[in-house]
Tab-separated table of C-alpha atoms in Angstrom:
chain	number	residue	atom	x	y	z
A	1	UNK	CA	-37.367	9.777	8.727
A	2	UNK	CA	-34.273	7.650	9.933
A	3	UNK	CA	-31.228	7.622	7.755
A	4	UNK	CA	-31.325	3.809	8.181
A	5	UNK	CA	-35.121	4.310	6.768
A	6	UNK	CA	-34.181	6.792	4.231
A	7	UNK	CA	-31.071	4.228	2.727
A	8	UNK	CA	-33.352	1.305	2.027
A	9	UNK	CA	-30.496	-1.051	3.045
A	10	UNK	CA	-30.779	-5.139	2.162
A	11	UNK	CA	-29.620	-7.135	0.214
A	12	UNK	CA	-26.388	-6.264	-1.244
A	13	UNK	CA	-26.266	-4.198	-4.946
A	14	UNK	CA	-26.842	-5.835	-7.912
A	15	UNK	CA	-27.257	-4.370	-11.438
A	16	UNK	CA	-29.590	-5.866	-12.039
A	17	UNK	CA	-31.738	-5.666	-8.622
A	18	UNK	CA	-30.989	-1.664	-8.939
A	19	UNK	CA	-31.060	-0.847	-12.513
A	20	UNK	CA	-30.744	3.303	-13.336
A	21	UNK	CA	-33.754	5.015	-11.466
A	22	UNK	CA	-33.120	3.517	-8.376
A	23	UNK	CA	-33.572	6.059	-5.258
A	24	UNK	CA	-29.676	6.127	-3.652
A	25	UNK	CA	-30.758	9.243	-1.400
A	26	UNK	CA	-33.659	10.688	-0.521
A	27	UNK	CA	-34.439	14.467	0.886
A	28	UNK	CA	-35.550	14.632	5.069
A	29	UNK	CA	-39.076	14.534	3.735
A	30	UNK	CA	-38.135	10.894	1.846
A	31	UNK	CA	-38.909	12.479	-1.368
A	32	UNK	CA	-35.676	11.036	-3.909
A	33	UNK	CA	-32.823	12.874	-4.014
A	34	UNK	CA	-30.162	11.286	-5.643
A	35	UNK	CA	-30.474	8.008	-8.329
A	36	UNK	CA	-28.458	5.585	-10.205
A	37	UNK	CA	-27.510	7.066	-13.301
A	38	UNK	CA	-26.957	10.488	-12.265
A	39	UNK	CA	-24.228	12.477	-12.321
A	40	UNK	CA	-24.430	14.171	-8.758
A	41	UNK	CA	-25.151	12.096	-5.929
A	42	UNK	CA	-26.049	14.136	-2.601
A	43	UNK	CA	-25.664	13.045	0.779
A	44	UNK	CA	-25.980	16.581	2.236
A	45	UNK	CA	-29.423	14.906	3.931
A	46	UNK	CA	-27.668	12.552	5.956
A	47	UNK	CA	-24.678	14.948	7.419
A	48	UNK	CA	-23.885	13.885	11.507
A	49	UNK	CA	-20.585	15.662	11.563
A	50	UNK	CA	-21.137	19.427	11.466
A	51	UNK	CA	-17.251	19.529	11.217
A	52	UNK	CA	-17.276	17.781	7.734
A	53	UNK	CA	-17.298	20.216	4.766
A	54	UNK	CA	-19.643	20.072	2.020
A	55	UNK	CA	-17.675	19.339	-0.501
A	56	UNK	CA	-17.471	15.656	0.870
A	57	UNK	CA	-21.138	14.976	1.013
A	58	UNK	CA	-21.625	15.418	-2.908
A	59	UNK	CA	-19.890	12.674	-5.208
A	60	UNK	CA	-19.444	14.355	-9.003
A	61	UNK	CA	-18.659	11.232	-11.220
A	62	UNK	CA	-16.341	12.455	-13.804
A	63	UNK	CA	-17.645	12.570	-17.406
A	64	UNK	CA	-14.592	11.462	-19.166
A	65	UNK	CA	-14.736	8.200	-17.682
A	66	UNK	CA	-16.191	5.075	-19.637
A	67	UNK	CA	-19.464	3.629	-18.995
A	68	UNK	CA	-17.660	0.649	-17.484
A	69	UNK	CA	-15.543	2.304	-15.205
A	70	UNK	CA	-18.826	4.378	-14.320
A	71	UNK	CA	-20.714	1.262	-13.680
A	72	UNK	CA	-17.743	0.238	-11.302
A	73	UNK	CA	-17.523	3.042	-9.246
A	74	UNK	CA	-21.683	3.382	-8.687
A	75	UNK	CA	-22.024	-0.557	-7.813
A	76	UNK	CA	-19.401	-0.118	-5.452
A	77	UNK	CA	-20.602	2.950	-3.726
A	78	UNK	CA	-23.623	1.989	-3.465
A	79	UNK	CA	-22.889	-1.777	-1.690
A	80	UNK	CA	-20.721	0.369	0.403
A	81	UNK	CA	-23.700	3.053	1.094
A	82	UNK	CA	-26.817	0.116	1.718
A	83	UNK	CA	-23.718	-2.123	3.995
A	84	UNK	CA	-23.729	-5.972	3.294
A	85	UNK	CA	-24.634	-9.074	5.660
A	86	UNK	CA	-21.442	-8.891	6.974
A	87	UNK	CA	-20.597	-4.914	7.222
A	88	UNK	CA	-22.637	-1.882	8.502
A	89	UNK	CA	-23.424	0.808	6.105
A	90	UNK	CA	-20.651	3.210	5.090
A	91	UNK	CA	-20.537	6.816	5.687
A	92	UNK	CA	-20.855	9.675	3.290
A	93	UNK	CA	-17.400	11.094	3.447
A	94	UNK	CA	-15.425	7.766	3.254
A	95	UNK	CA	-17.773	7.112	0.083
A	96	UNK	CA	-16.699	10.529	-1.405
A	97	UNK	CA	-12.706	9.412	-0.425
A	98	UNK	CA	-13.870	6.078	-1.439
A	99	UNK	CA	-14.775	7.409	-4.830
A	100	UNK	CA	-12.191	9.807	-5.773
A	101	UNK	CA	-9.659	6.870	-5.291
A	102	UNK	CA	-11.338	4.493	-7.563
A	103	UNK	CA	-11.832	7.609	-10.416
A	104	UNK	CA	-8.435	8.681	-9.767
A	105	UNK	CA	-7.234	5.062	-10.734
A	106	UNK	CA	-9.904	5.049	-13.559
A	107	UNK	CA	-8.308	8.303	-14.966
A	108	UNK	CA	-4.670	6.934	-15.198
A	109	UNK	CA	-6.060	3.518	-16.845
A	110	UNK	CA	-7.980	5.053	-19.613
A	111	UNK	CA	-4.310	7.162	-20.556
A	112	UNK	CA	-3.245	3.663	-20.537
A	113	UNK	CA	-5.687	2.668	-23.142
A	114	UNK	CA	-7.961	0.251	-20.509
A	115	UNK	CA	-11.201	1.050	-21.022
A	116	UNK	CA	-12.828	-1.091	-18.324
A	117	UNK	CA	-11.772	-2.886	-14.868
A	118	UNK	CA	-12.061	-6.701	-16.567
A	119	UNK	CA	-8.981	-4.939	-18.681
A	120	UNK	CA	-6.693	-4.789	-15.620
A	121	UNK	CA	-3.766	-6.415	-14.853
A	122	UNK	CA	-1.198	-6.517	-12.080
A	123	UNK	CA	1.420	-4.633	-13.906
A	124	UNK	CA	-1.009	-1.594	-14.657
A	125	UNK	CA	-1.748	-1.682	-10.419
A	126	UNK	CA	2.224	-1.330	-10.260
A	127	UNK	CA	2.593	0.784	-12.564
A	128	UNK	CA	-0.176	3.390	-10.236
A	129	UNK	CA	0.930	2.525	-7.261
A	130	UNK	CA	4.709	3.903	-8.308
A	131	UNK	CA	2.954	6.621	-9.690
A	132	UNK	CA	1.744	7.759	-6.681
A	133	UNK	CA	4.590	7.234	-4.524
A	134	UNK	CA	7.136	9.148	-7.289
A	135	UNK	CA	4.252	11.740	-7.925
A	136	UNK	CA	2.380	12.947	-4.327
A	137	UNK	CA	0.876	15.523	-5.930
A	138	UNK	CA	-0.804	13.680	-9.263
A	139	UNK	CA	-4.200	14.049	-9.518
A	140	UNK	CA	-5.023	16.733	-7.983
A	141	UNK	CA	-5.009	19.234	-10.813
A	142	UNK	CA	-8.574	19.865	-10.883
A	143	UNK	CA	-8.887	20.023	-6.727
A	144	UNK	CA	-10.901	22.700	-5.576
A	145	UNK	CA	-8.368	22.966	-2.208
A	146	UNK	CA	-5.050	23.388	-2.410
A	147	UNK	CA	-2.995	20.178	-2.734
A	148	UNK	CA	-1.038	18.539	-0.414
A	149	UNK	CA	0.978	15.959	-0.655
A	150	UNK	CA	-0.188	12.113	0.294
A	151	UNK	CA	1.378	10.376	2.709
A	152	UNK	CA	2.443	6.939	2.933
A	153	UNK	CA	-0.422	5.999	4.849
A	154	UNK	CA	-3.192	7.649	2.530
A	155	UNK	CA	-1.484	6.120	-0.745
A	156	UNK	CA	-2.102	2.526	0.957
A	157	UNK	CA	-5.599	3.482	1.736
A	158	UNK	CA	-6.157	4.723	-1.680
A	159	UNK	CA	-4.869	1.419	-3.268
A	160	UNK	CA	-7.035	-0.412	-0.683
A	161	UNK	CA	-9.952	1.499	-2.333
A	162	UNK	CA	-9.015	0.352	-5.499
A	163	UNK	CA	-8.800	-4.042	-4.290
A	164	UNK	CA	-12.366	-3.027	-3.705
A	165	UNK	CA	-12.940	-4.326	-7.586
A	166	UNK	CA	-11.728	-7.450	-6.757
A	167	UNK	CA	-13.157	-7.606	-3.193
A	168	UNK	CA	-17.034	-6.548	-4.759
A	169	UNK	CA	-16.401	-8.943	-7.514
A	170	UNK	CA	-19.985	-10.701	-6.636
A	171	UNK	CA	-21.883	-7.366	-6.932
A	172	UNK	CA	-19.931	-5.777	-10.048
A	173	UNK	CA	-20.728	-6.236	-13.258
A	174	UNK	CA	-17.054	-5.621	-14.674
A	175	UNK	CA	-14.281	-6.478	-12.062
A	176	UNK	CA	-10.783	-7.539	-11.924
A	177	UNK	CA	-9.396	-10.931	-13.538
A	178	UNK	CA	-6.619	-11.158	-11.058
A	179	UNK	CA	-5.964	-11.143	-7.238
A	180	UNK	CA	-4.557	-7.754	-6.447
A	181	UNK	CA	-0.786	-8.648	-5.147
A	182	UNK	CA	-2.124	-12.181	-4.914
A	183	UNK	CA	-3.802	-11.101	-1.330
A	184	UNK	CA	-0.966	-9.956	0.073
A	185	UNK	CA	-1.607	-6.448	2.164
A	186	UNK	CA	-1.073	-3.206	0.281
A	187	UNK	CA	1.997	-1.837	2.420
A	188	UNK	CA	3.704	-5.329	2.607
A	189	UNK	CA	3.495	-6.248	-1.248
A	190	UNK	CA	5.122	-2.365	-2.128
A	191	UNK	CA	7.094	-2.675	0.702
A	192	UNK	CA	5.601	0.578	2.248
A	193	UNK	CA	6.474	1.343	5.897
A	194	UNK	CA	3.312	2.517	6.884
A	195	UNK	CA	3.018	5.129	9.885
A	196	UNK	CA	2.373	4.849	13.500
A	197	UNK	CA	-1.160	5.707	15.200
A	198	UNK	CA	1.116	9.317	16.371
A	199	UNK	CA	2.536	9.942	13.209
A	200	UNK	CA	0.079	12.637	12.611
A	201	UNK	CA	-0.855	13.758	16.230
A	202	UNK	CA	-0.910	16.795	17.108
A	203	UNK	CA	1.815	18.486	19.697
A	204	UNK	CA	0.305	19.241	22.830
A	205	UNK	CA	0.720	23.093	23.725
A	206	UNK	CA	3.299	23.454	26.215
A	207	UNK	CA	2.292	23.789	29.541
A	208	UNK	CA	4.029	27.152	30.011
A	209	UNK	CA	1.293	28.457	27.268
A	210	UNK	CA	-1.556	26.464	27.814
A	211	UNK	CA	-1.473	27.520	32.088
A	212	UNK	CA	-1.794	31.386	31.472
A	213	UNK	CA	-4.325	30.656	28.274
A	214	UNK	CA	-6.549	28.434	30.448
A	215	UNK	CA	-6.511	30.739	33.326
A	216	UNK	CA	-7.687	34.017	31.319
A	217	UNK	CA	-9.878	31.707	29.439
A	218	UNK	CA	-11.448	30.402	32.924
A	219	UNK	CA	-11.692	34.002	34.427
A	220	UNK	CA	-13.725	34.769	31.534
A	221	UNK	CA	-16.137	31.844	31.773
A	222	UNK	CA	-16.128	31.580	35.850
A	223	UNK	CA	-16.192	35.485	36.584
A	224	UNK	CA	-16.408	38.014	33.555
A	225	UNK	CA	-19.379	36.144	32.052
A	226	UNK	CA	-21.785	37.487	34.287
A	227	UNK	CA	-20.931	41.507	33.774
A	228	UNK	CA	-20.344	40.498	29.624
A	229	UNK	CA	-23.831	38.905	29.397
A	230	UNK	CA	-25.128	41.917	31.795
A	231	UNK	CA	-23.815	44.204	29.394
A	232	UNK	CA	-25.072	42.906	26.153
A	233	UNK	CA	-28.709	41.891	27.603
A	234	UNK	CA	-28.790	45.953	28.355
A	235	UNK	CA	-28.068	47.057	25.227
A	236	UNK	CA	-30.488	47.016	22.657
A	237	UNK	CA	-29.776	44.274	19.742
A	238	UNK	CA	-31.316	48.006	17.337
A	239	UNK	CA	-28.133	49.602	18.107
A	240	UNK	CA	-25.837	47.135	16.450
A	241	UNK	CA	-27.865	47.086	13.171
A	242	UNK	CA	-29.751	50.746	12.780
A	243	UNK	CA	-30.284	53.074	9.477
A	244	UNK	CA	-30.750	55.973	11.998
A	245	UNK	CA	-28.645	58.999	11.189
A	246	UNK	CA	-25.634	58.799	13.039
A	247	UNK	CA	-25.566	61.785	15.696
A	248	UNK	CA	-28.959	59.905	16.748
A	249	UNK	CA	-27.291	56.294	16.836
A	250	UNK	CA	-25.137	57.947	19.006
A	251	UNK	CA	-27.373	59.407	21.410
A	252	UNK	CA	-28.647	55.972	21.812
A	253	UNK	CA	-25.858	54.408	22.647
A	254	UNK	CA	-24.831	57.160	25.278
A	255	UNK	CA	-28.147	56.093	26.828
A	256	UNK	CA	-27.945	52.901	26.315
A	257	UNK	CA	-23.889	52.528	27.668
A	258	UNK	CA	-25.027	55.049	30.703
A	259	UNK	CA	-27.501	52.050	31.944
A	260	UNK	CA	-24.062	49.579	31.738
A	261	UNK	CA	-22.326	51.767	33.642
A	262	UNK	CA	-24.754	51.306	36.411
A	263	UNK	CA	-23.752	47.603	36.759
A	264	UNK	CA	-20.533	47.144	38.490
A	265	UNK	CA	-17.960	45.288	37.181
A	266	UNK	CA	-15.855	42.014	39.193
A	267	UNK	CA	-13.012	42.917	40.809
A	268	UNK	CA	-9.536	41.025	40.091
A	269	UNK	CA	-6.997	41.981	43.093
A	270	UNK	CA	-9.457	45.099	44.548
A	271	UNK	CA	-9.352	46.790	41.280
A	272	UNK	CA	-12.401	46.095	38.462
A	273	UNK	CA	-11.202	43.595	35.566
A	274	UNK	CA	-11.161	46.167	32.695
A	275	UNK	CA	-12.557	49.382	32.004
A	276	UNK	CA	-15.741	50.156	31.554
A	277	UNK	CA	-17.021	49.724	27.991
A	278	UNK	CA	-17.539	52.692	25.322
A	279	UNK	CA	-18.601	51.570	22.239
A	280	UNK	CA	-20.406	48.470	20.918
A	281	UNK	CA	-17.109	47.138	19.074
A	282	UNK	CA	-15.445	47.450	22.515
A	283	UNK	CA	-18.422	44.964	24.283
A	284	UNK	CA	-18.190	42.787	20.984
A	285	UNK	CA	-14.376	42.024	21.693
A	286	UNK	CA	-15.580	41.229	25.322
A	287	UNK	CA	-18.224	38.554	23.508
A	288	UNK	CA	-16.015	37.133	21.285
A	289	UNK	CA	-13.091	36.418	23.833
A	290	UNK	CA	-15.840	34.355	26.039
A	291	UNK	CA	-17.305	32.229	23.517
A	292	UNK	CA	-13.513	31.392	22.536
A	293	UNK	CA	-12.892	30.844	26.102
A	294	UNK	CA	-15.833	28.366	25.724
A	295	UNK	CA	-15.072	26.436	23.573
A	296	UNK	CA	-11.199	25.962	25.249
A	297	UNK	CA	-12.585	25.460	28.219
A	298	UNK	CA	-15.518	22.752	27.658
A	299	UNK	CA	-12.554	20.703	25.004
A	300	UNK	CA	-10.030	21.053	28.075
A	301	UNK	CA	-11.980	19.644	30.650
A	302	UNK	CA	-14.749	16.931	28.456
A	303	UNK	CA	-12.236	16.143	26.223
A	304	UNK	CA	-14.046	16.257	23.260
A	305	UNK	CA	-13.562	16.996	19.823
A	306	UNK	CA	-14.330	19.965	18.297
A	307	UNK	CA	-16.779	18.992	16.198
A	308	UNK	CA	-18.346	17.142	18.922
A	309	UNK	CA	-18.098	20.115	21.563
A	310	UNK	CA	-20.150	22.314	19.232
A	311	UNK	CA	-22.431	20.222	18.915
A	312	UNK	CA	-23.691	19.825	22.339
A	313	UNK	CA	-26.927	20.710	23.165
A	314	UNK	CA	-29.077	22.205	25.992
A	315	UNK	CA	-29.708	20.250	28.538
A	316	UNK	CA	-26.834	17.713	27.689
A	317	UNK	CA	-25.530	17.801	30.945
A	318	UNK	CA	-27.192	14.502	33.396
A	319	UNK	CA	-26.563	14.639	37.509
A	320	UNK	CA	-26.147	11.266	38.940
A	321	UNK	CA	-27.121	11.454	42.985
A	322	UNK	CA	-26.770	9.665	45.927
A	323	UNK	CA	-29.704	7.894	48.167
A	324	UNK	CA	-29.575	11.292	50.160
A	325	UNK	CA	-30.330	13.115	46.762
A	326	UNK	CA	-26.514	14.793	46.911
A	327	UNK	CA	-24.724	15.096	43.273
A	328	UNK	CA	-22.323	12.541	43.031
A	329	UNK	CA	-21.363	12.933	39.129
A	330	UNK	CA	-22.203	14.858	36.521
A	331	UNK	CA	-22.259	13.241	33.022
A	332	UNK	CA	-22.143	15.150	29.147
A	333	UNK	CA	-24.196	13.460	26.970
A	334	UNK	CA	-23.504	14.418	23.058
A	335	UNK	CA	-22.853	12.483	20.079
A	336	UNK	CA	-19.192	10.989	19.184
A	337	UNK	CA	-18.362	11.622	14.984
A	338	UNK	CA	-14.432	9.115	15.234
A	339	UNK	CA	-15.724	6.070	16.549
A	340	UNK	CA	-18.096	3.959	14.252
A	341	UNK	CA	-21.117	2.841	16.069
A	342	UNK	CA	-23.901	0.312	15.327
A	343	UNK	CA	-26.946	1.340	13.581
């Protein structure tokens, strides 16, 4: 079953359209997974990004909240989740950013005494906002990571999240009786100087490390490869995890390393690229170095993420040829986690 199929998206949420019971998530098999009025919602069943950690495909809703600001947060997730007439639906980790925004906000209005979003007013959004520029680290007492402090740019798309009670006011059942900043944007009405698309790009390595570190990393894809994978289809996969006594493990191995030793190894300038392996731990270091030289490798030259790069698959790779059947191009076809796409 789709994820499209598995969401039941239409119309957008209403309470009550989708009163508690209603199926948010279901498992792969479409069996429910997650409804309104629990306390857990899982997403783990619709994960894409194999890079994205656990953690942000399951939304806790806090306890100590009130049932309105509970309320809030689910209609909002869930419009977000099933997408509206005019926007697709959302993904599972901006939902879980989406979410701790919104409770984080609903945390510091309940010290405040406001028990509900129709309680809100434009002096209690100041008074958060400052809050979070004085105070990077509020909030994240109770984090399971370690905290870090928020930049400009994720404080304005925090109090973004939080305009979303006045933006869902048709769906929610308790919103805000004022316009946020009277419409202006976020970063304009605080008078935030928000960051550039590079402020948080990485460096590029500098060419005099990244030119030796591709070539060894090349030698070991284009030339050792072949004696590595040699060596390790020789030797038995029983060696590496055996309950045998160990003067008989060894004997095995002996055997077992005498047949690599047969094999030749590539020659680099006349002379053979390393010594001859030993010991299982020595081949293992051999193994490890080539699937890191992988993964450098297929990035350098596809340019892909690495989340995306690990999650090619066989037979990803398409030849485009000529009328005289030569290769003209060759094309990677995987799956691409930044940019939104239509569903």
């Amino acid at each position: 079953m789709s994820n499209t199929a598995k969401r039941r998206a239409g119309a957008p949420y209403q309470r009550s359209k989708y009163p508690e019971g209603y199926v948010v998530t279901r498992q792969n098999d479409g069996a429910p997974l997650s409804k309104v009025g629990d306390s857990v919602w899982d997403f783990l069943p619709y994960r894409t990004q194999p890079n994205v950690h656990e953690s942000k495909l399951i939304i806790t809703f806090r306890t100590d909240l009130s049932p309105s600001w509970t309320v809030a947060l689910e209609e909002i997730l869930i419009t977000d989740w099933l997408g509206t007439s005019r926007v697709g639906p959302g993904k599972p980790a901006s939902l879980a950013s989406r979410h701790y925004s919104i409770a984080l906000f609903a945390r510091f209005a309940m010290t405040r005494g406001v028990s509900g979003p129709n309680h809100c007013d434009q002096r209690l959004l100041d008074s958060f906002a400052e809050l979070l520029l004085r105070d990077r680290y509020w909030g994240q007492e109770d984090n399971r990571f370690i905290p870090r402090a928020r930049s400009n740019e994720r404080i304005v798309h925090m109090l973004q999240d939080v305009k979303l009670l006045w933006t869902h006011r048709s769906v929610l059942t308790s919103t805000f009786s004022f316009i946020p900043w009277r419409g202006v944007a976020v970063h304009k009405a605080l008078k935030i100087r928000r960051g550039s698309r590079t402020e948080n790009k990485t460096p590029p390595i500098p060419r005099e490390i990244f030119g030796p570190l591709f070539t060894i990393c090349w030698r070991y894809v284009a030339f050792f490869s072949t004696d590595i994978l040699a060596a390790l289809e020789s030797l038995p996969n029983s060696l590496r995890h055996s309950k045998e006594s160990r003067w008989t493990l060894g004997e095995k191995r002996k055997t077992a390393f005498d047949t690599v030793r047969r094999n030749p190894l590539a020659l680099v300038d006349g002379k053979p690229w390393r010594p001859m392996w030993n010991s299982v731990k020595q081949l293992e270091s051999d193994v490890v170095a080539l699937i890191v030289s992988c993964e450098i490798v297929i990035a350098f030259l596809s340019g892909a993420r690495p989340g995306e790069s690990t999650a090619f698959e066989d037979g990803c790779i398409e030849t485009d040829n000529d009328q005289n059947g030569f290769p003209t191009k060759r094309r990677v076809n995987g799956r691409i986690f930044k940019t939104r796409l239509k569903r």
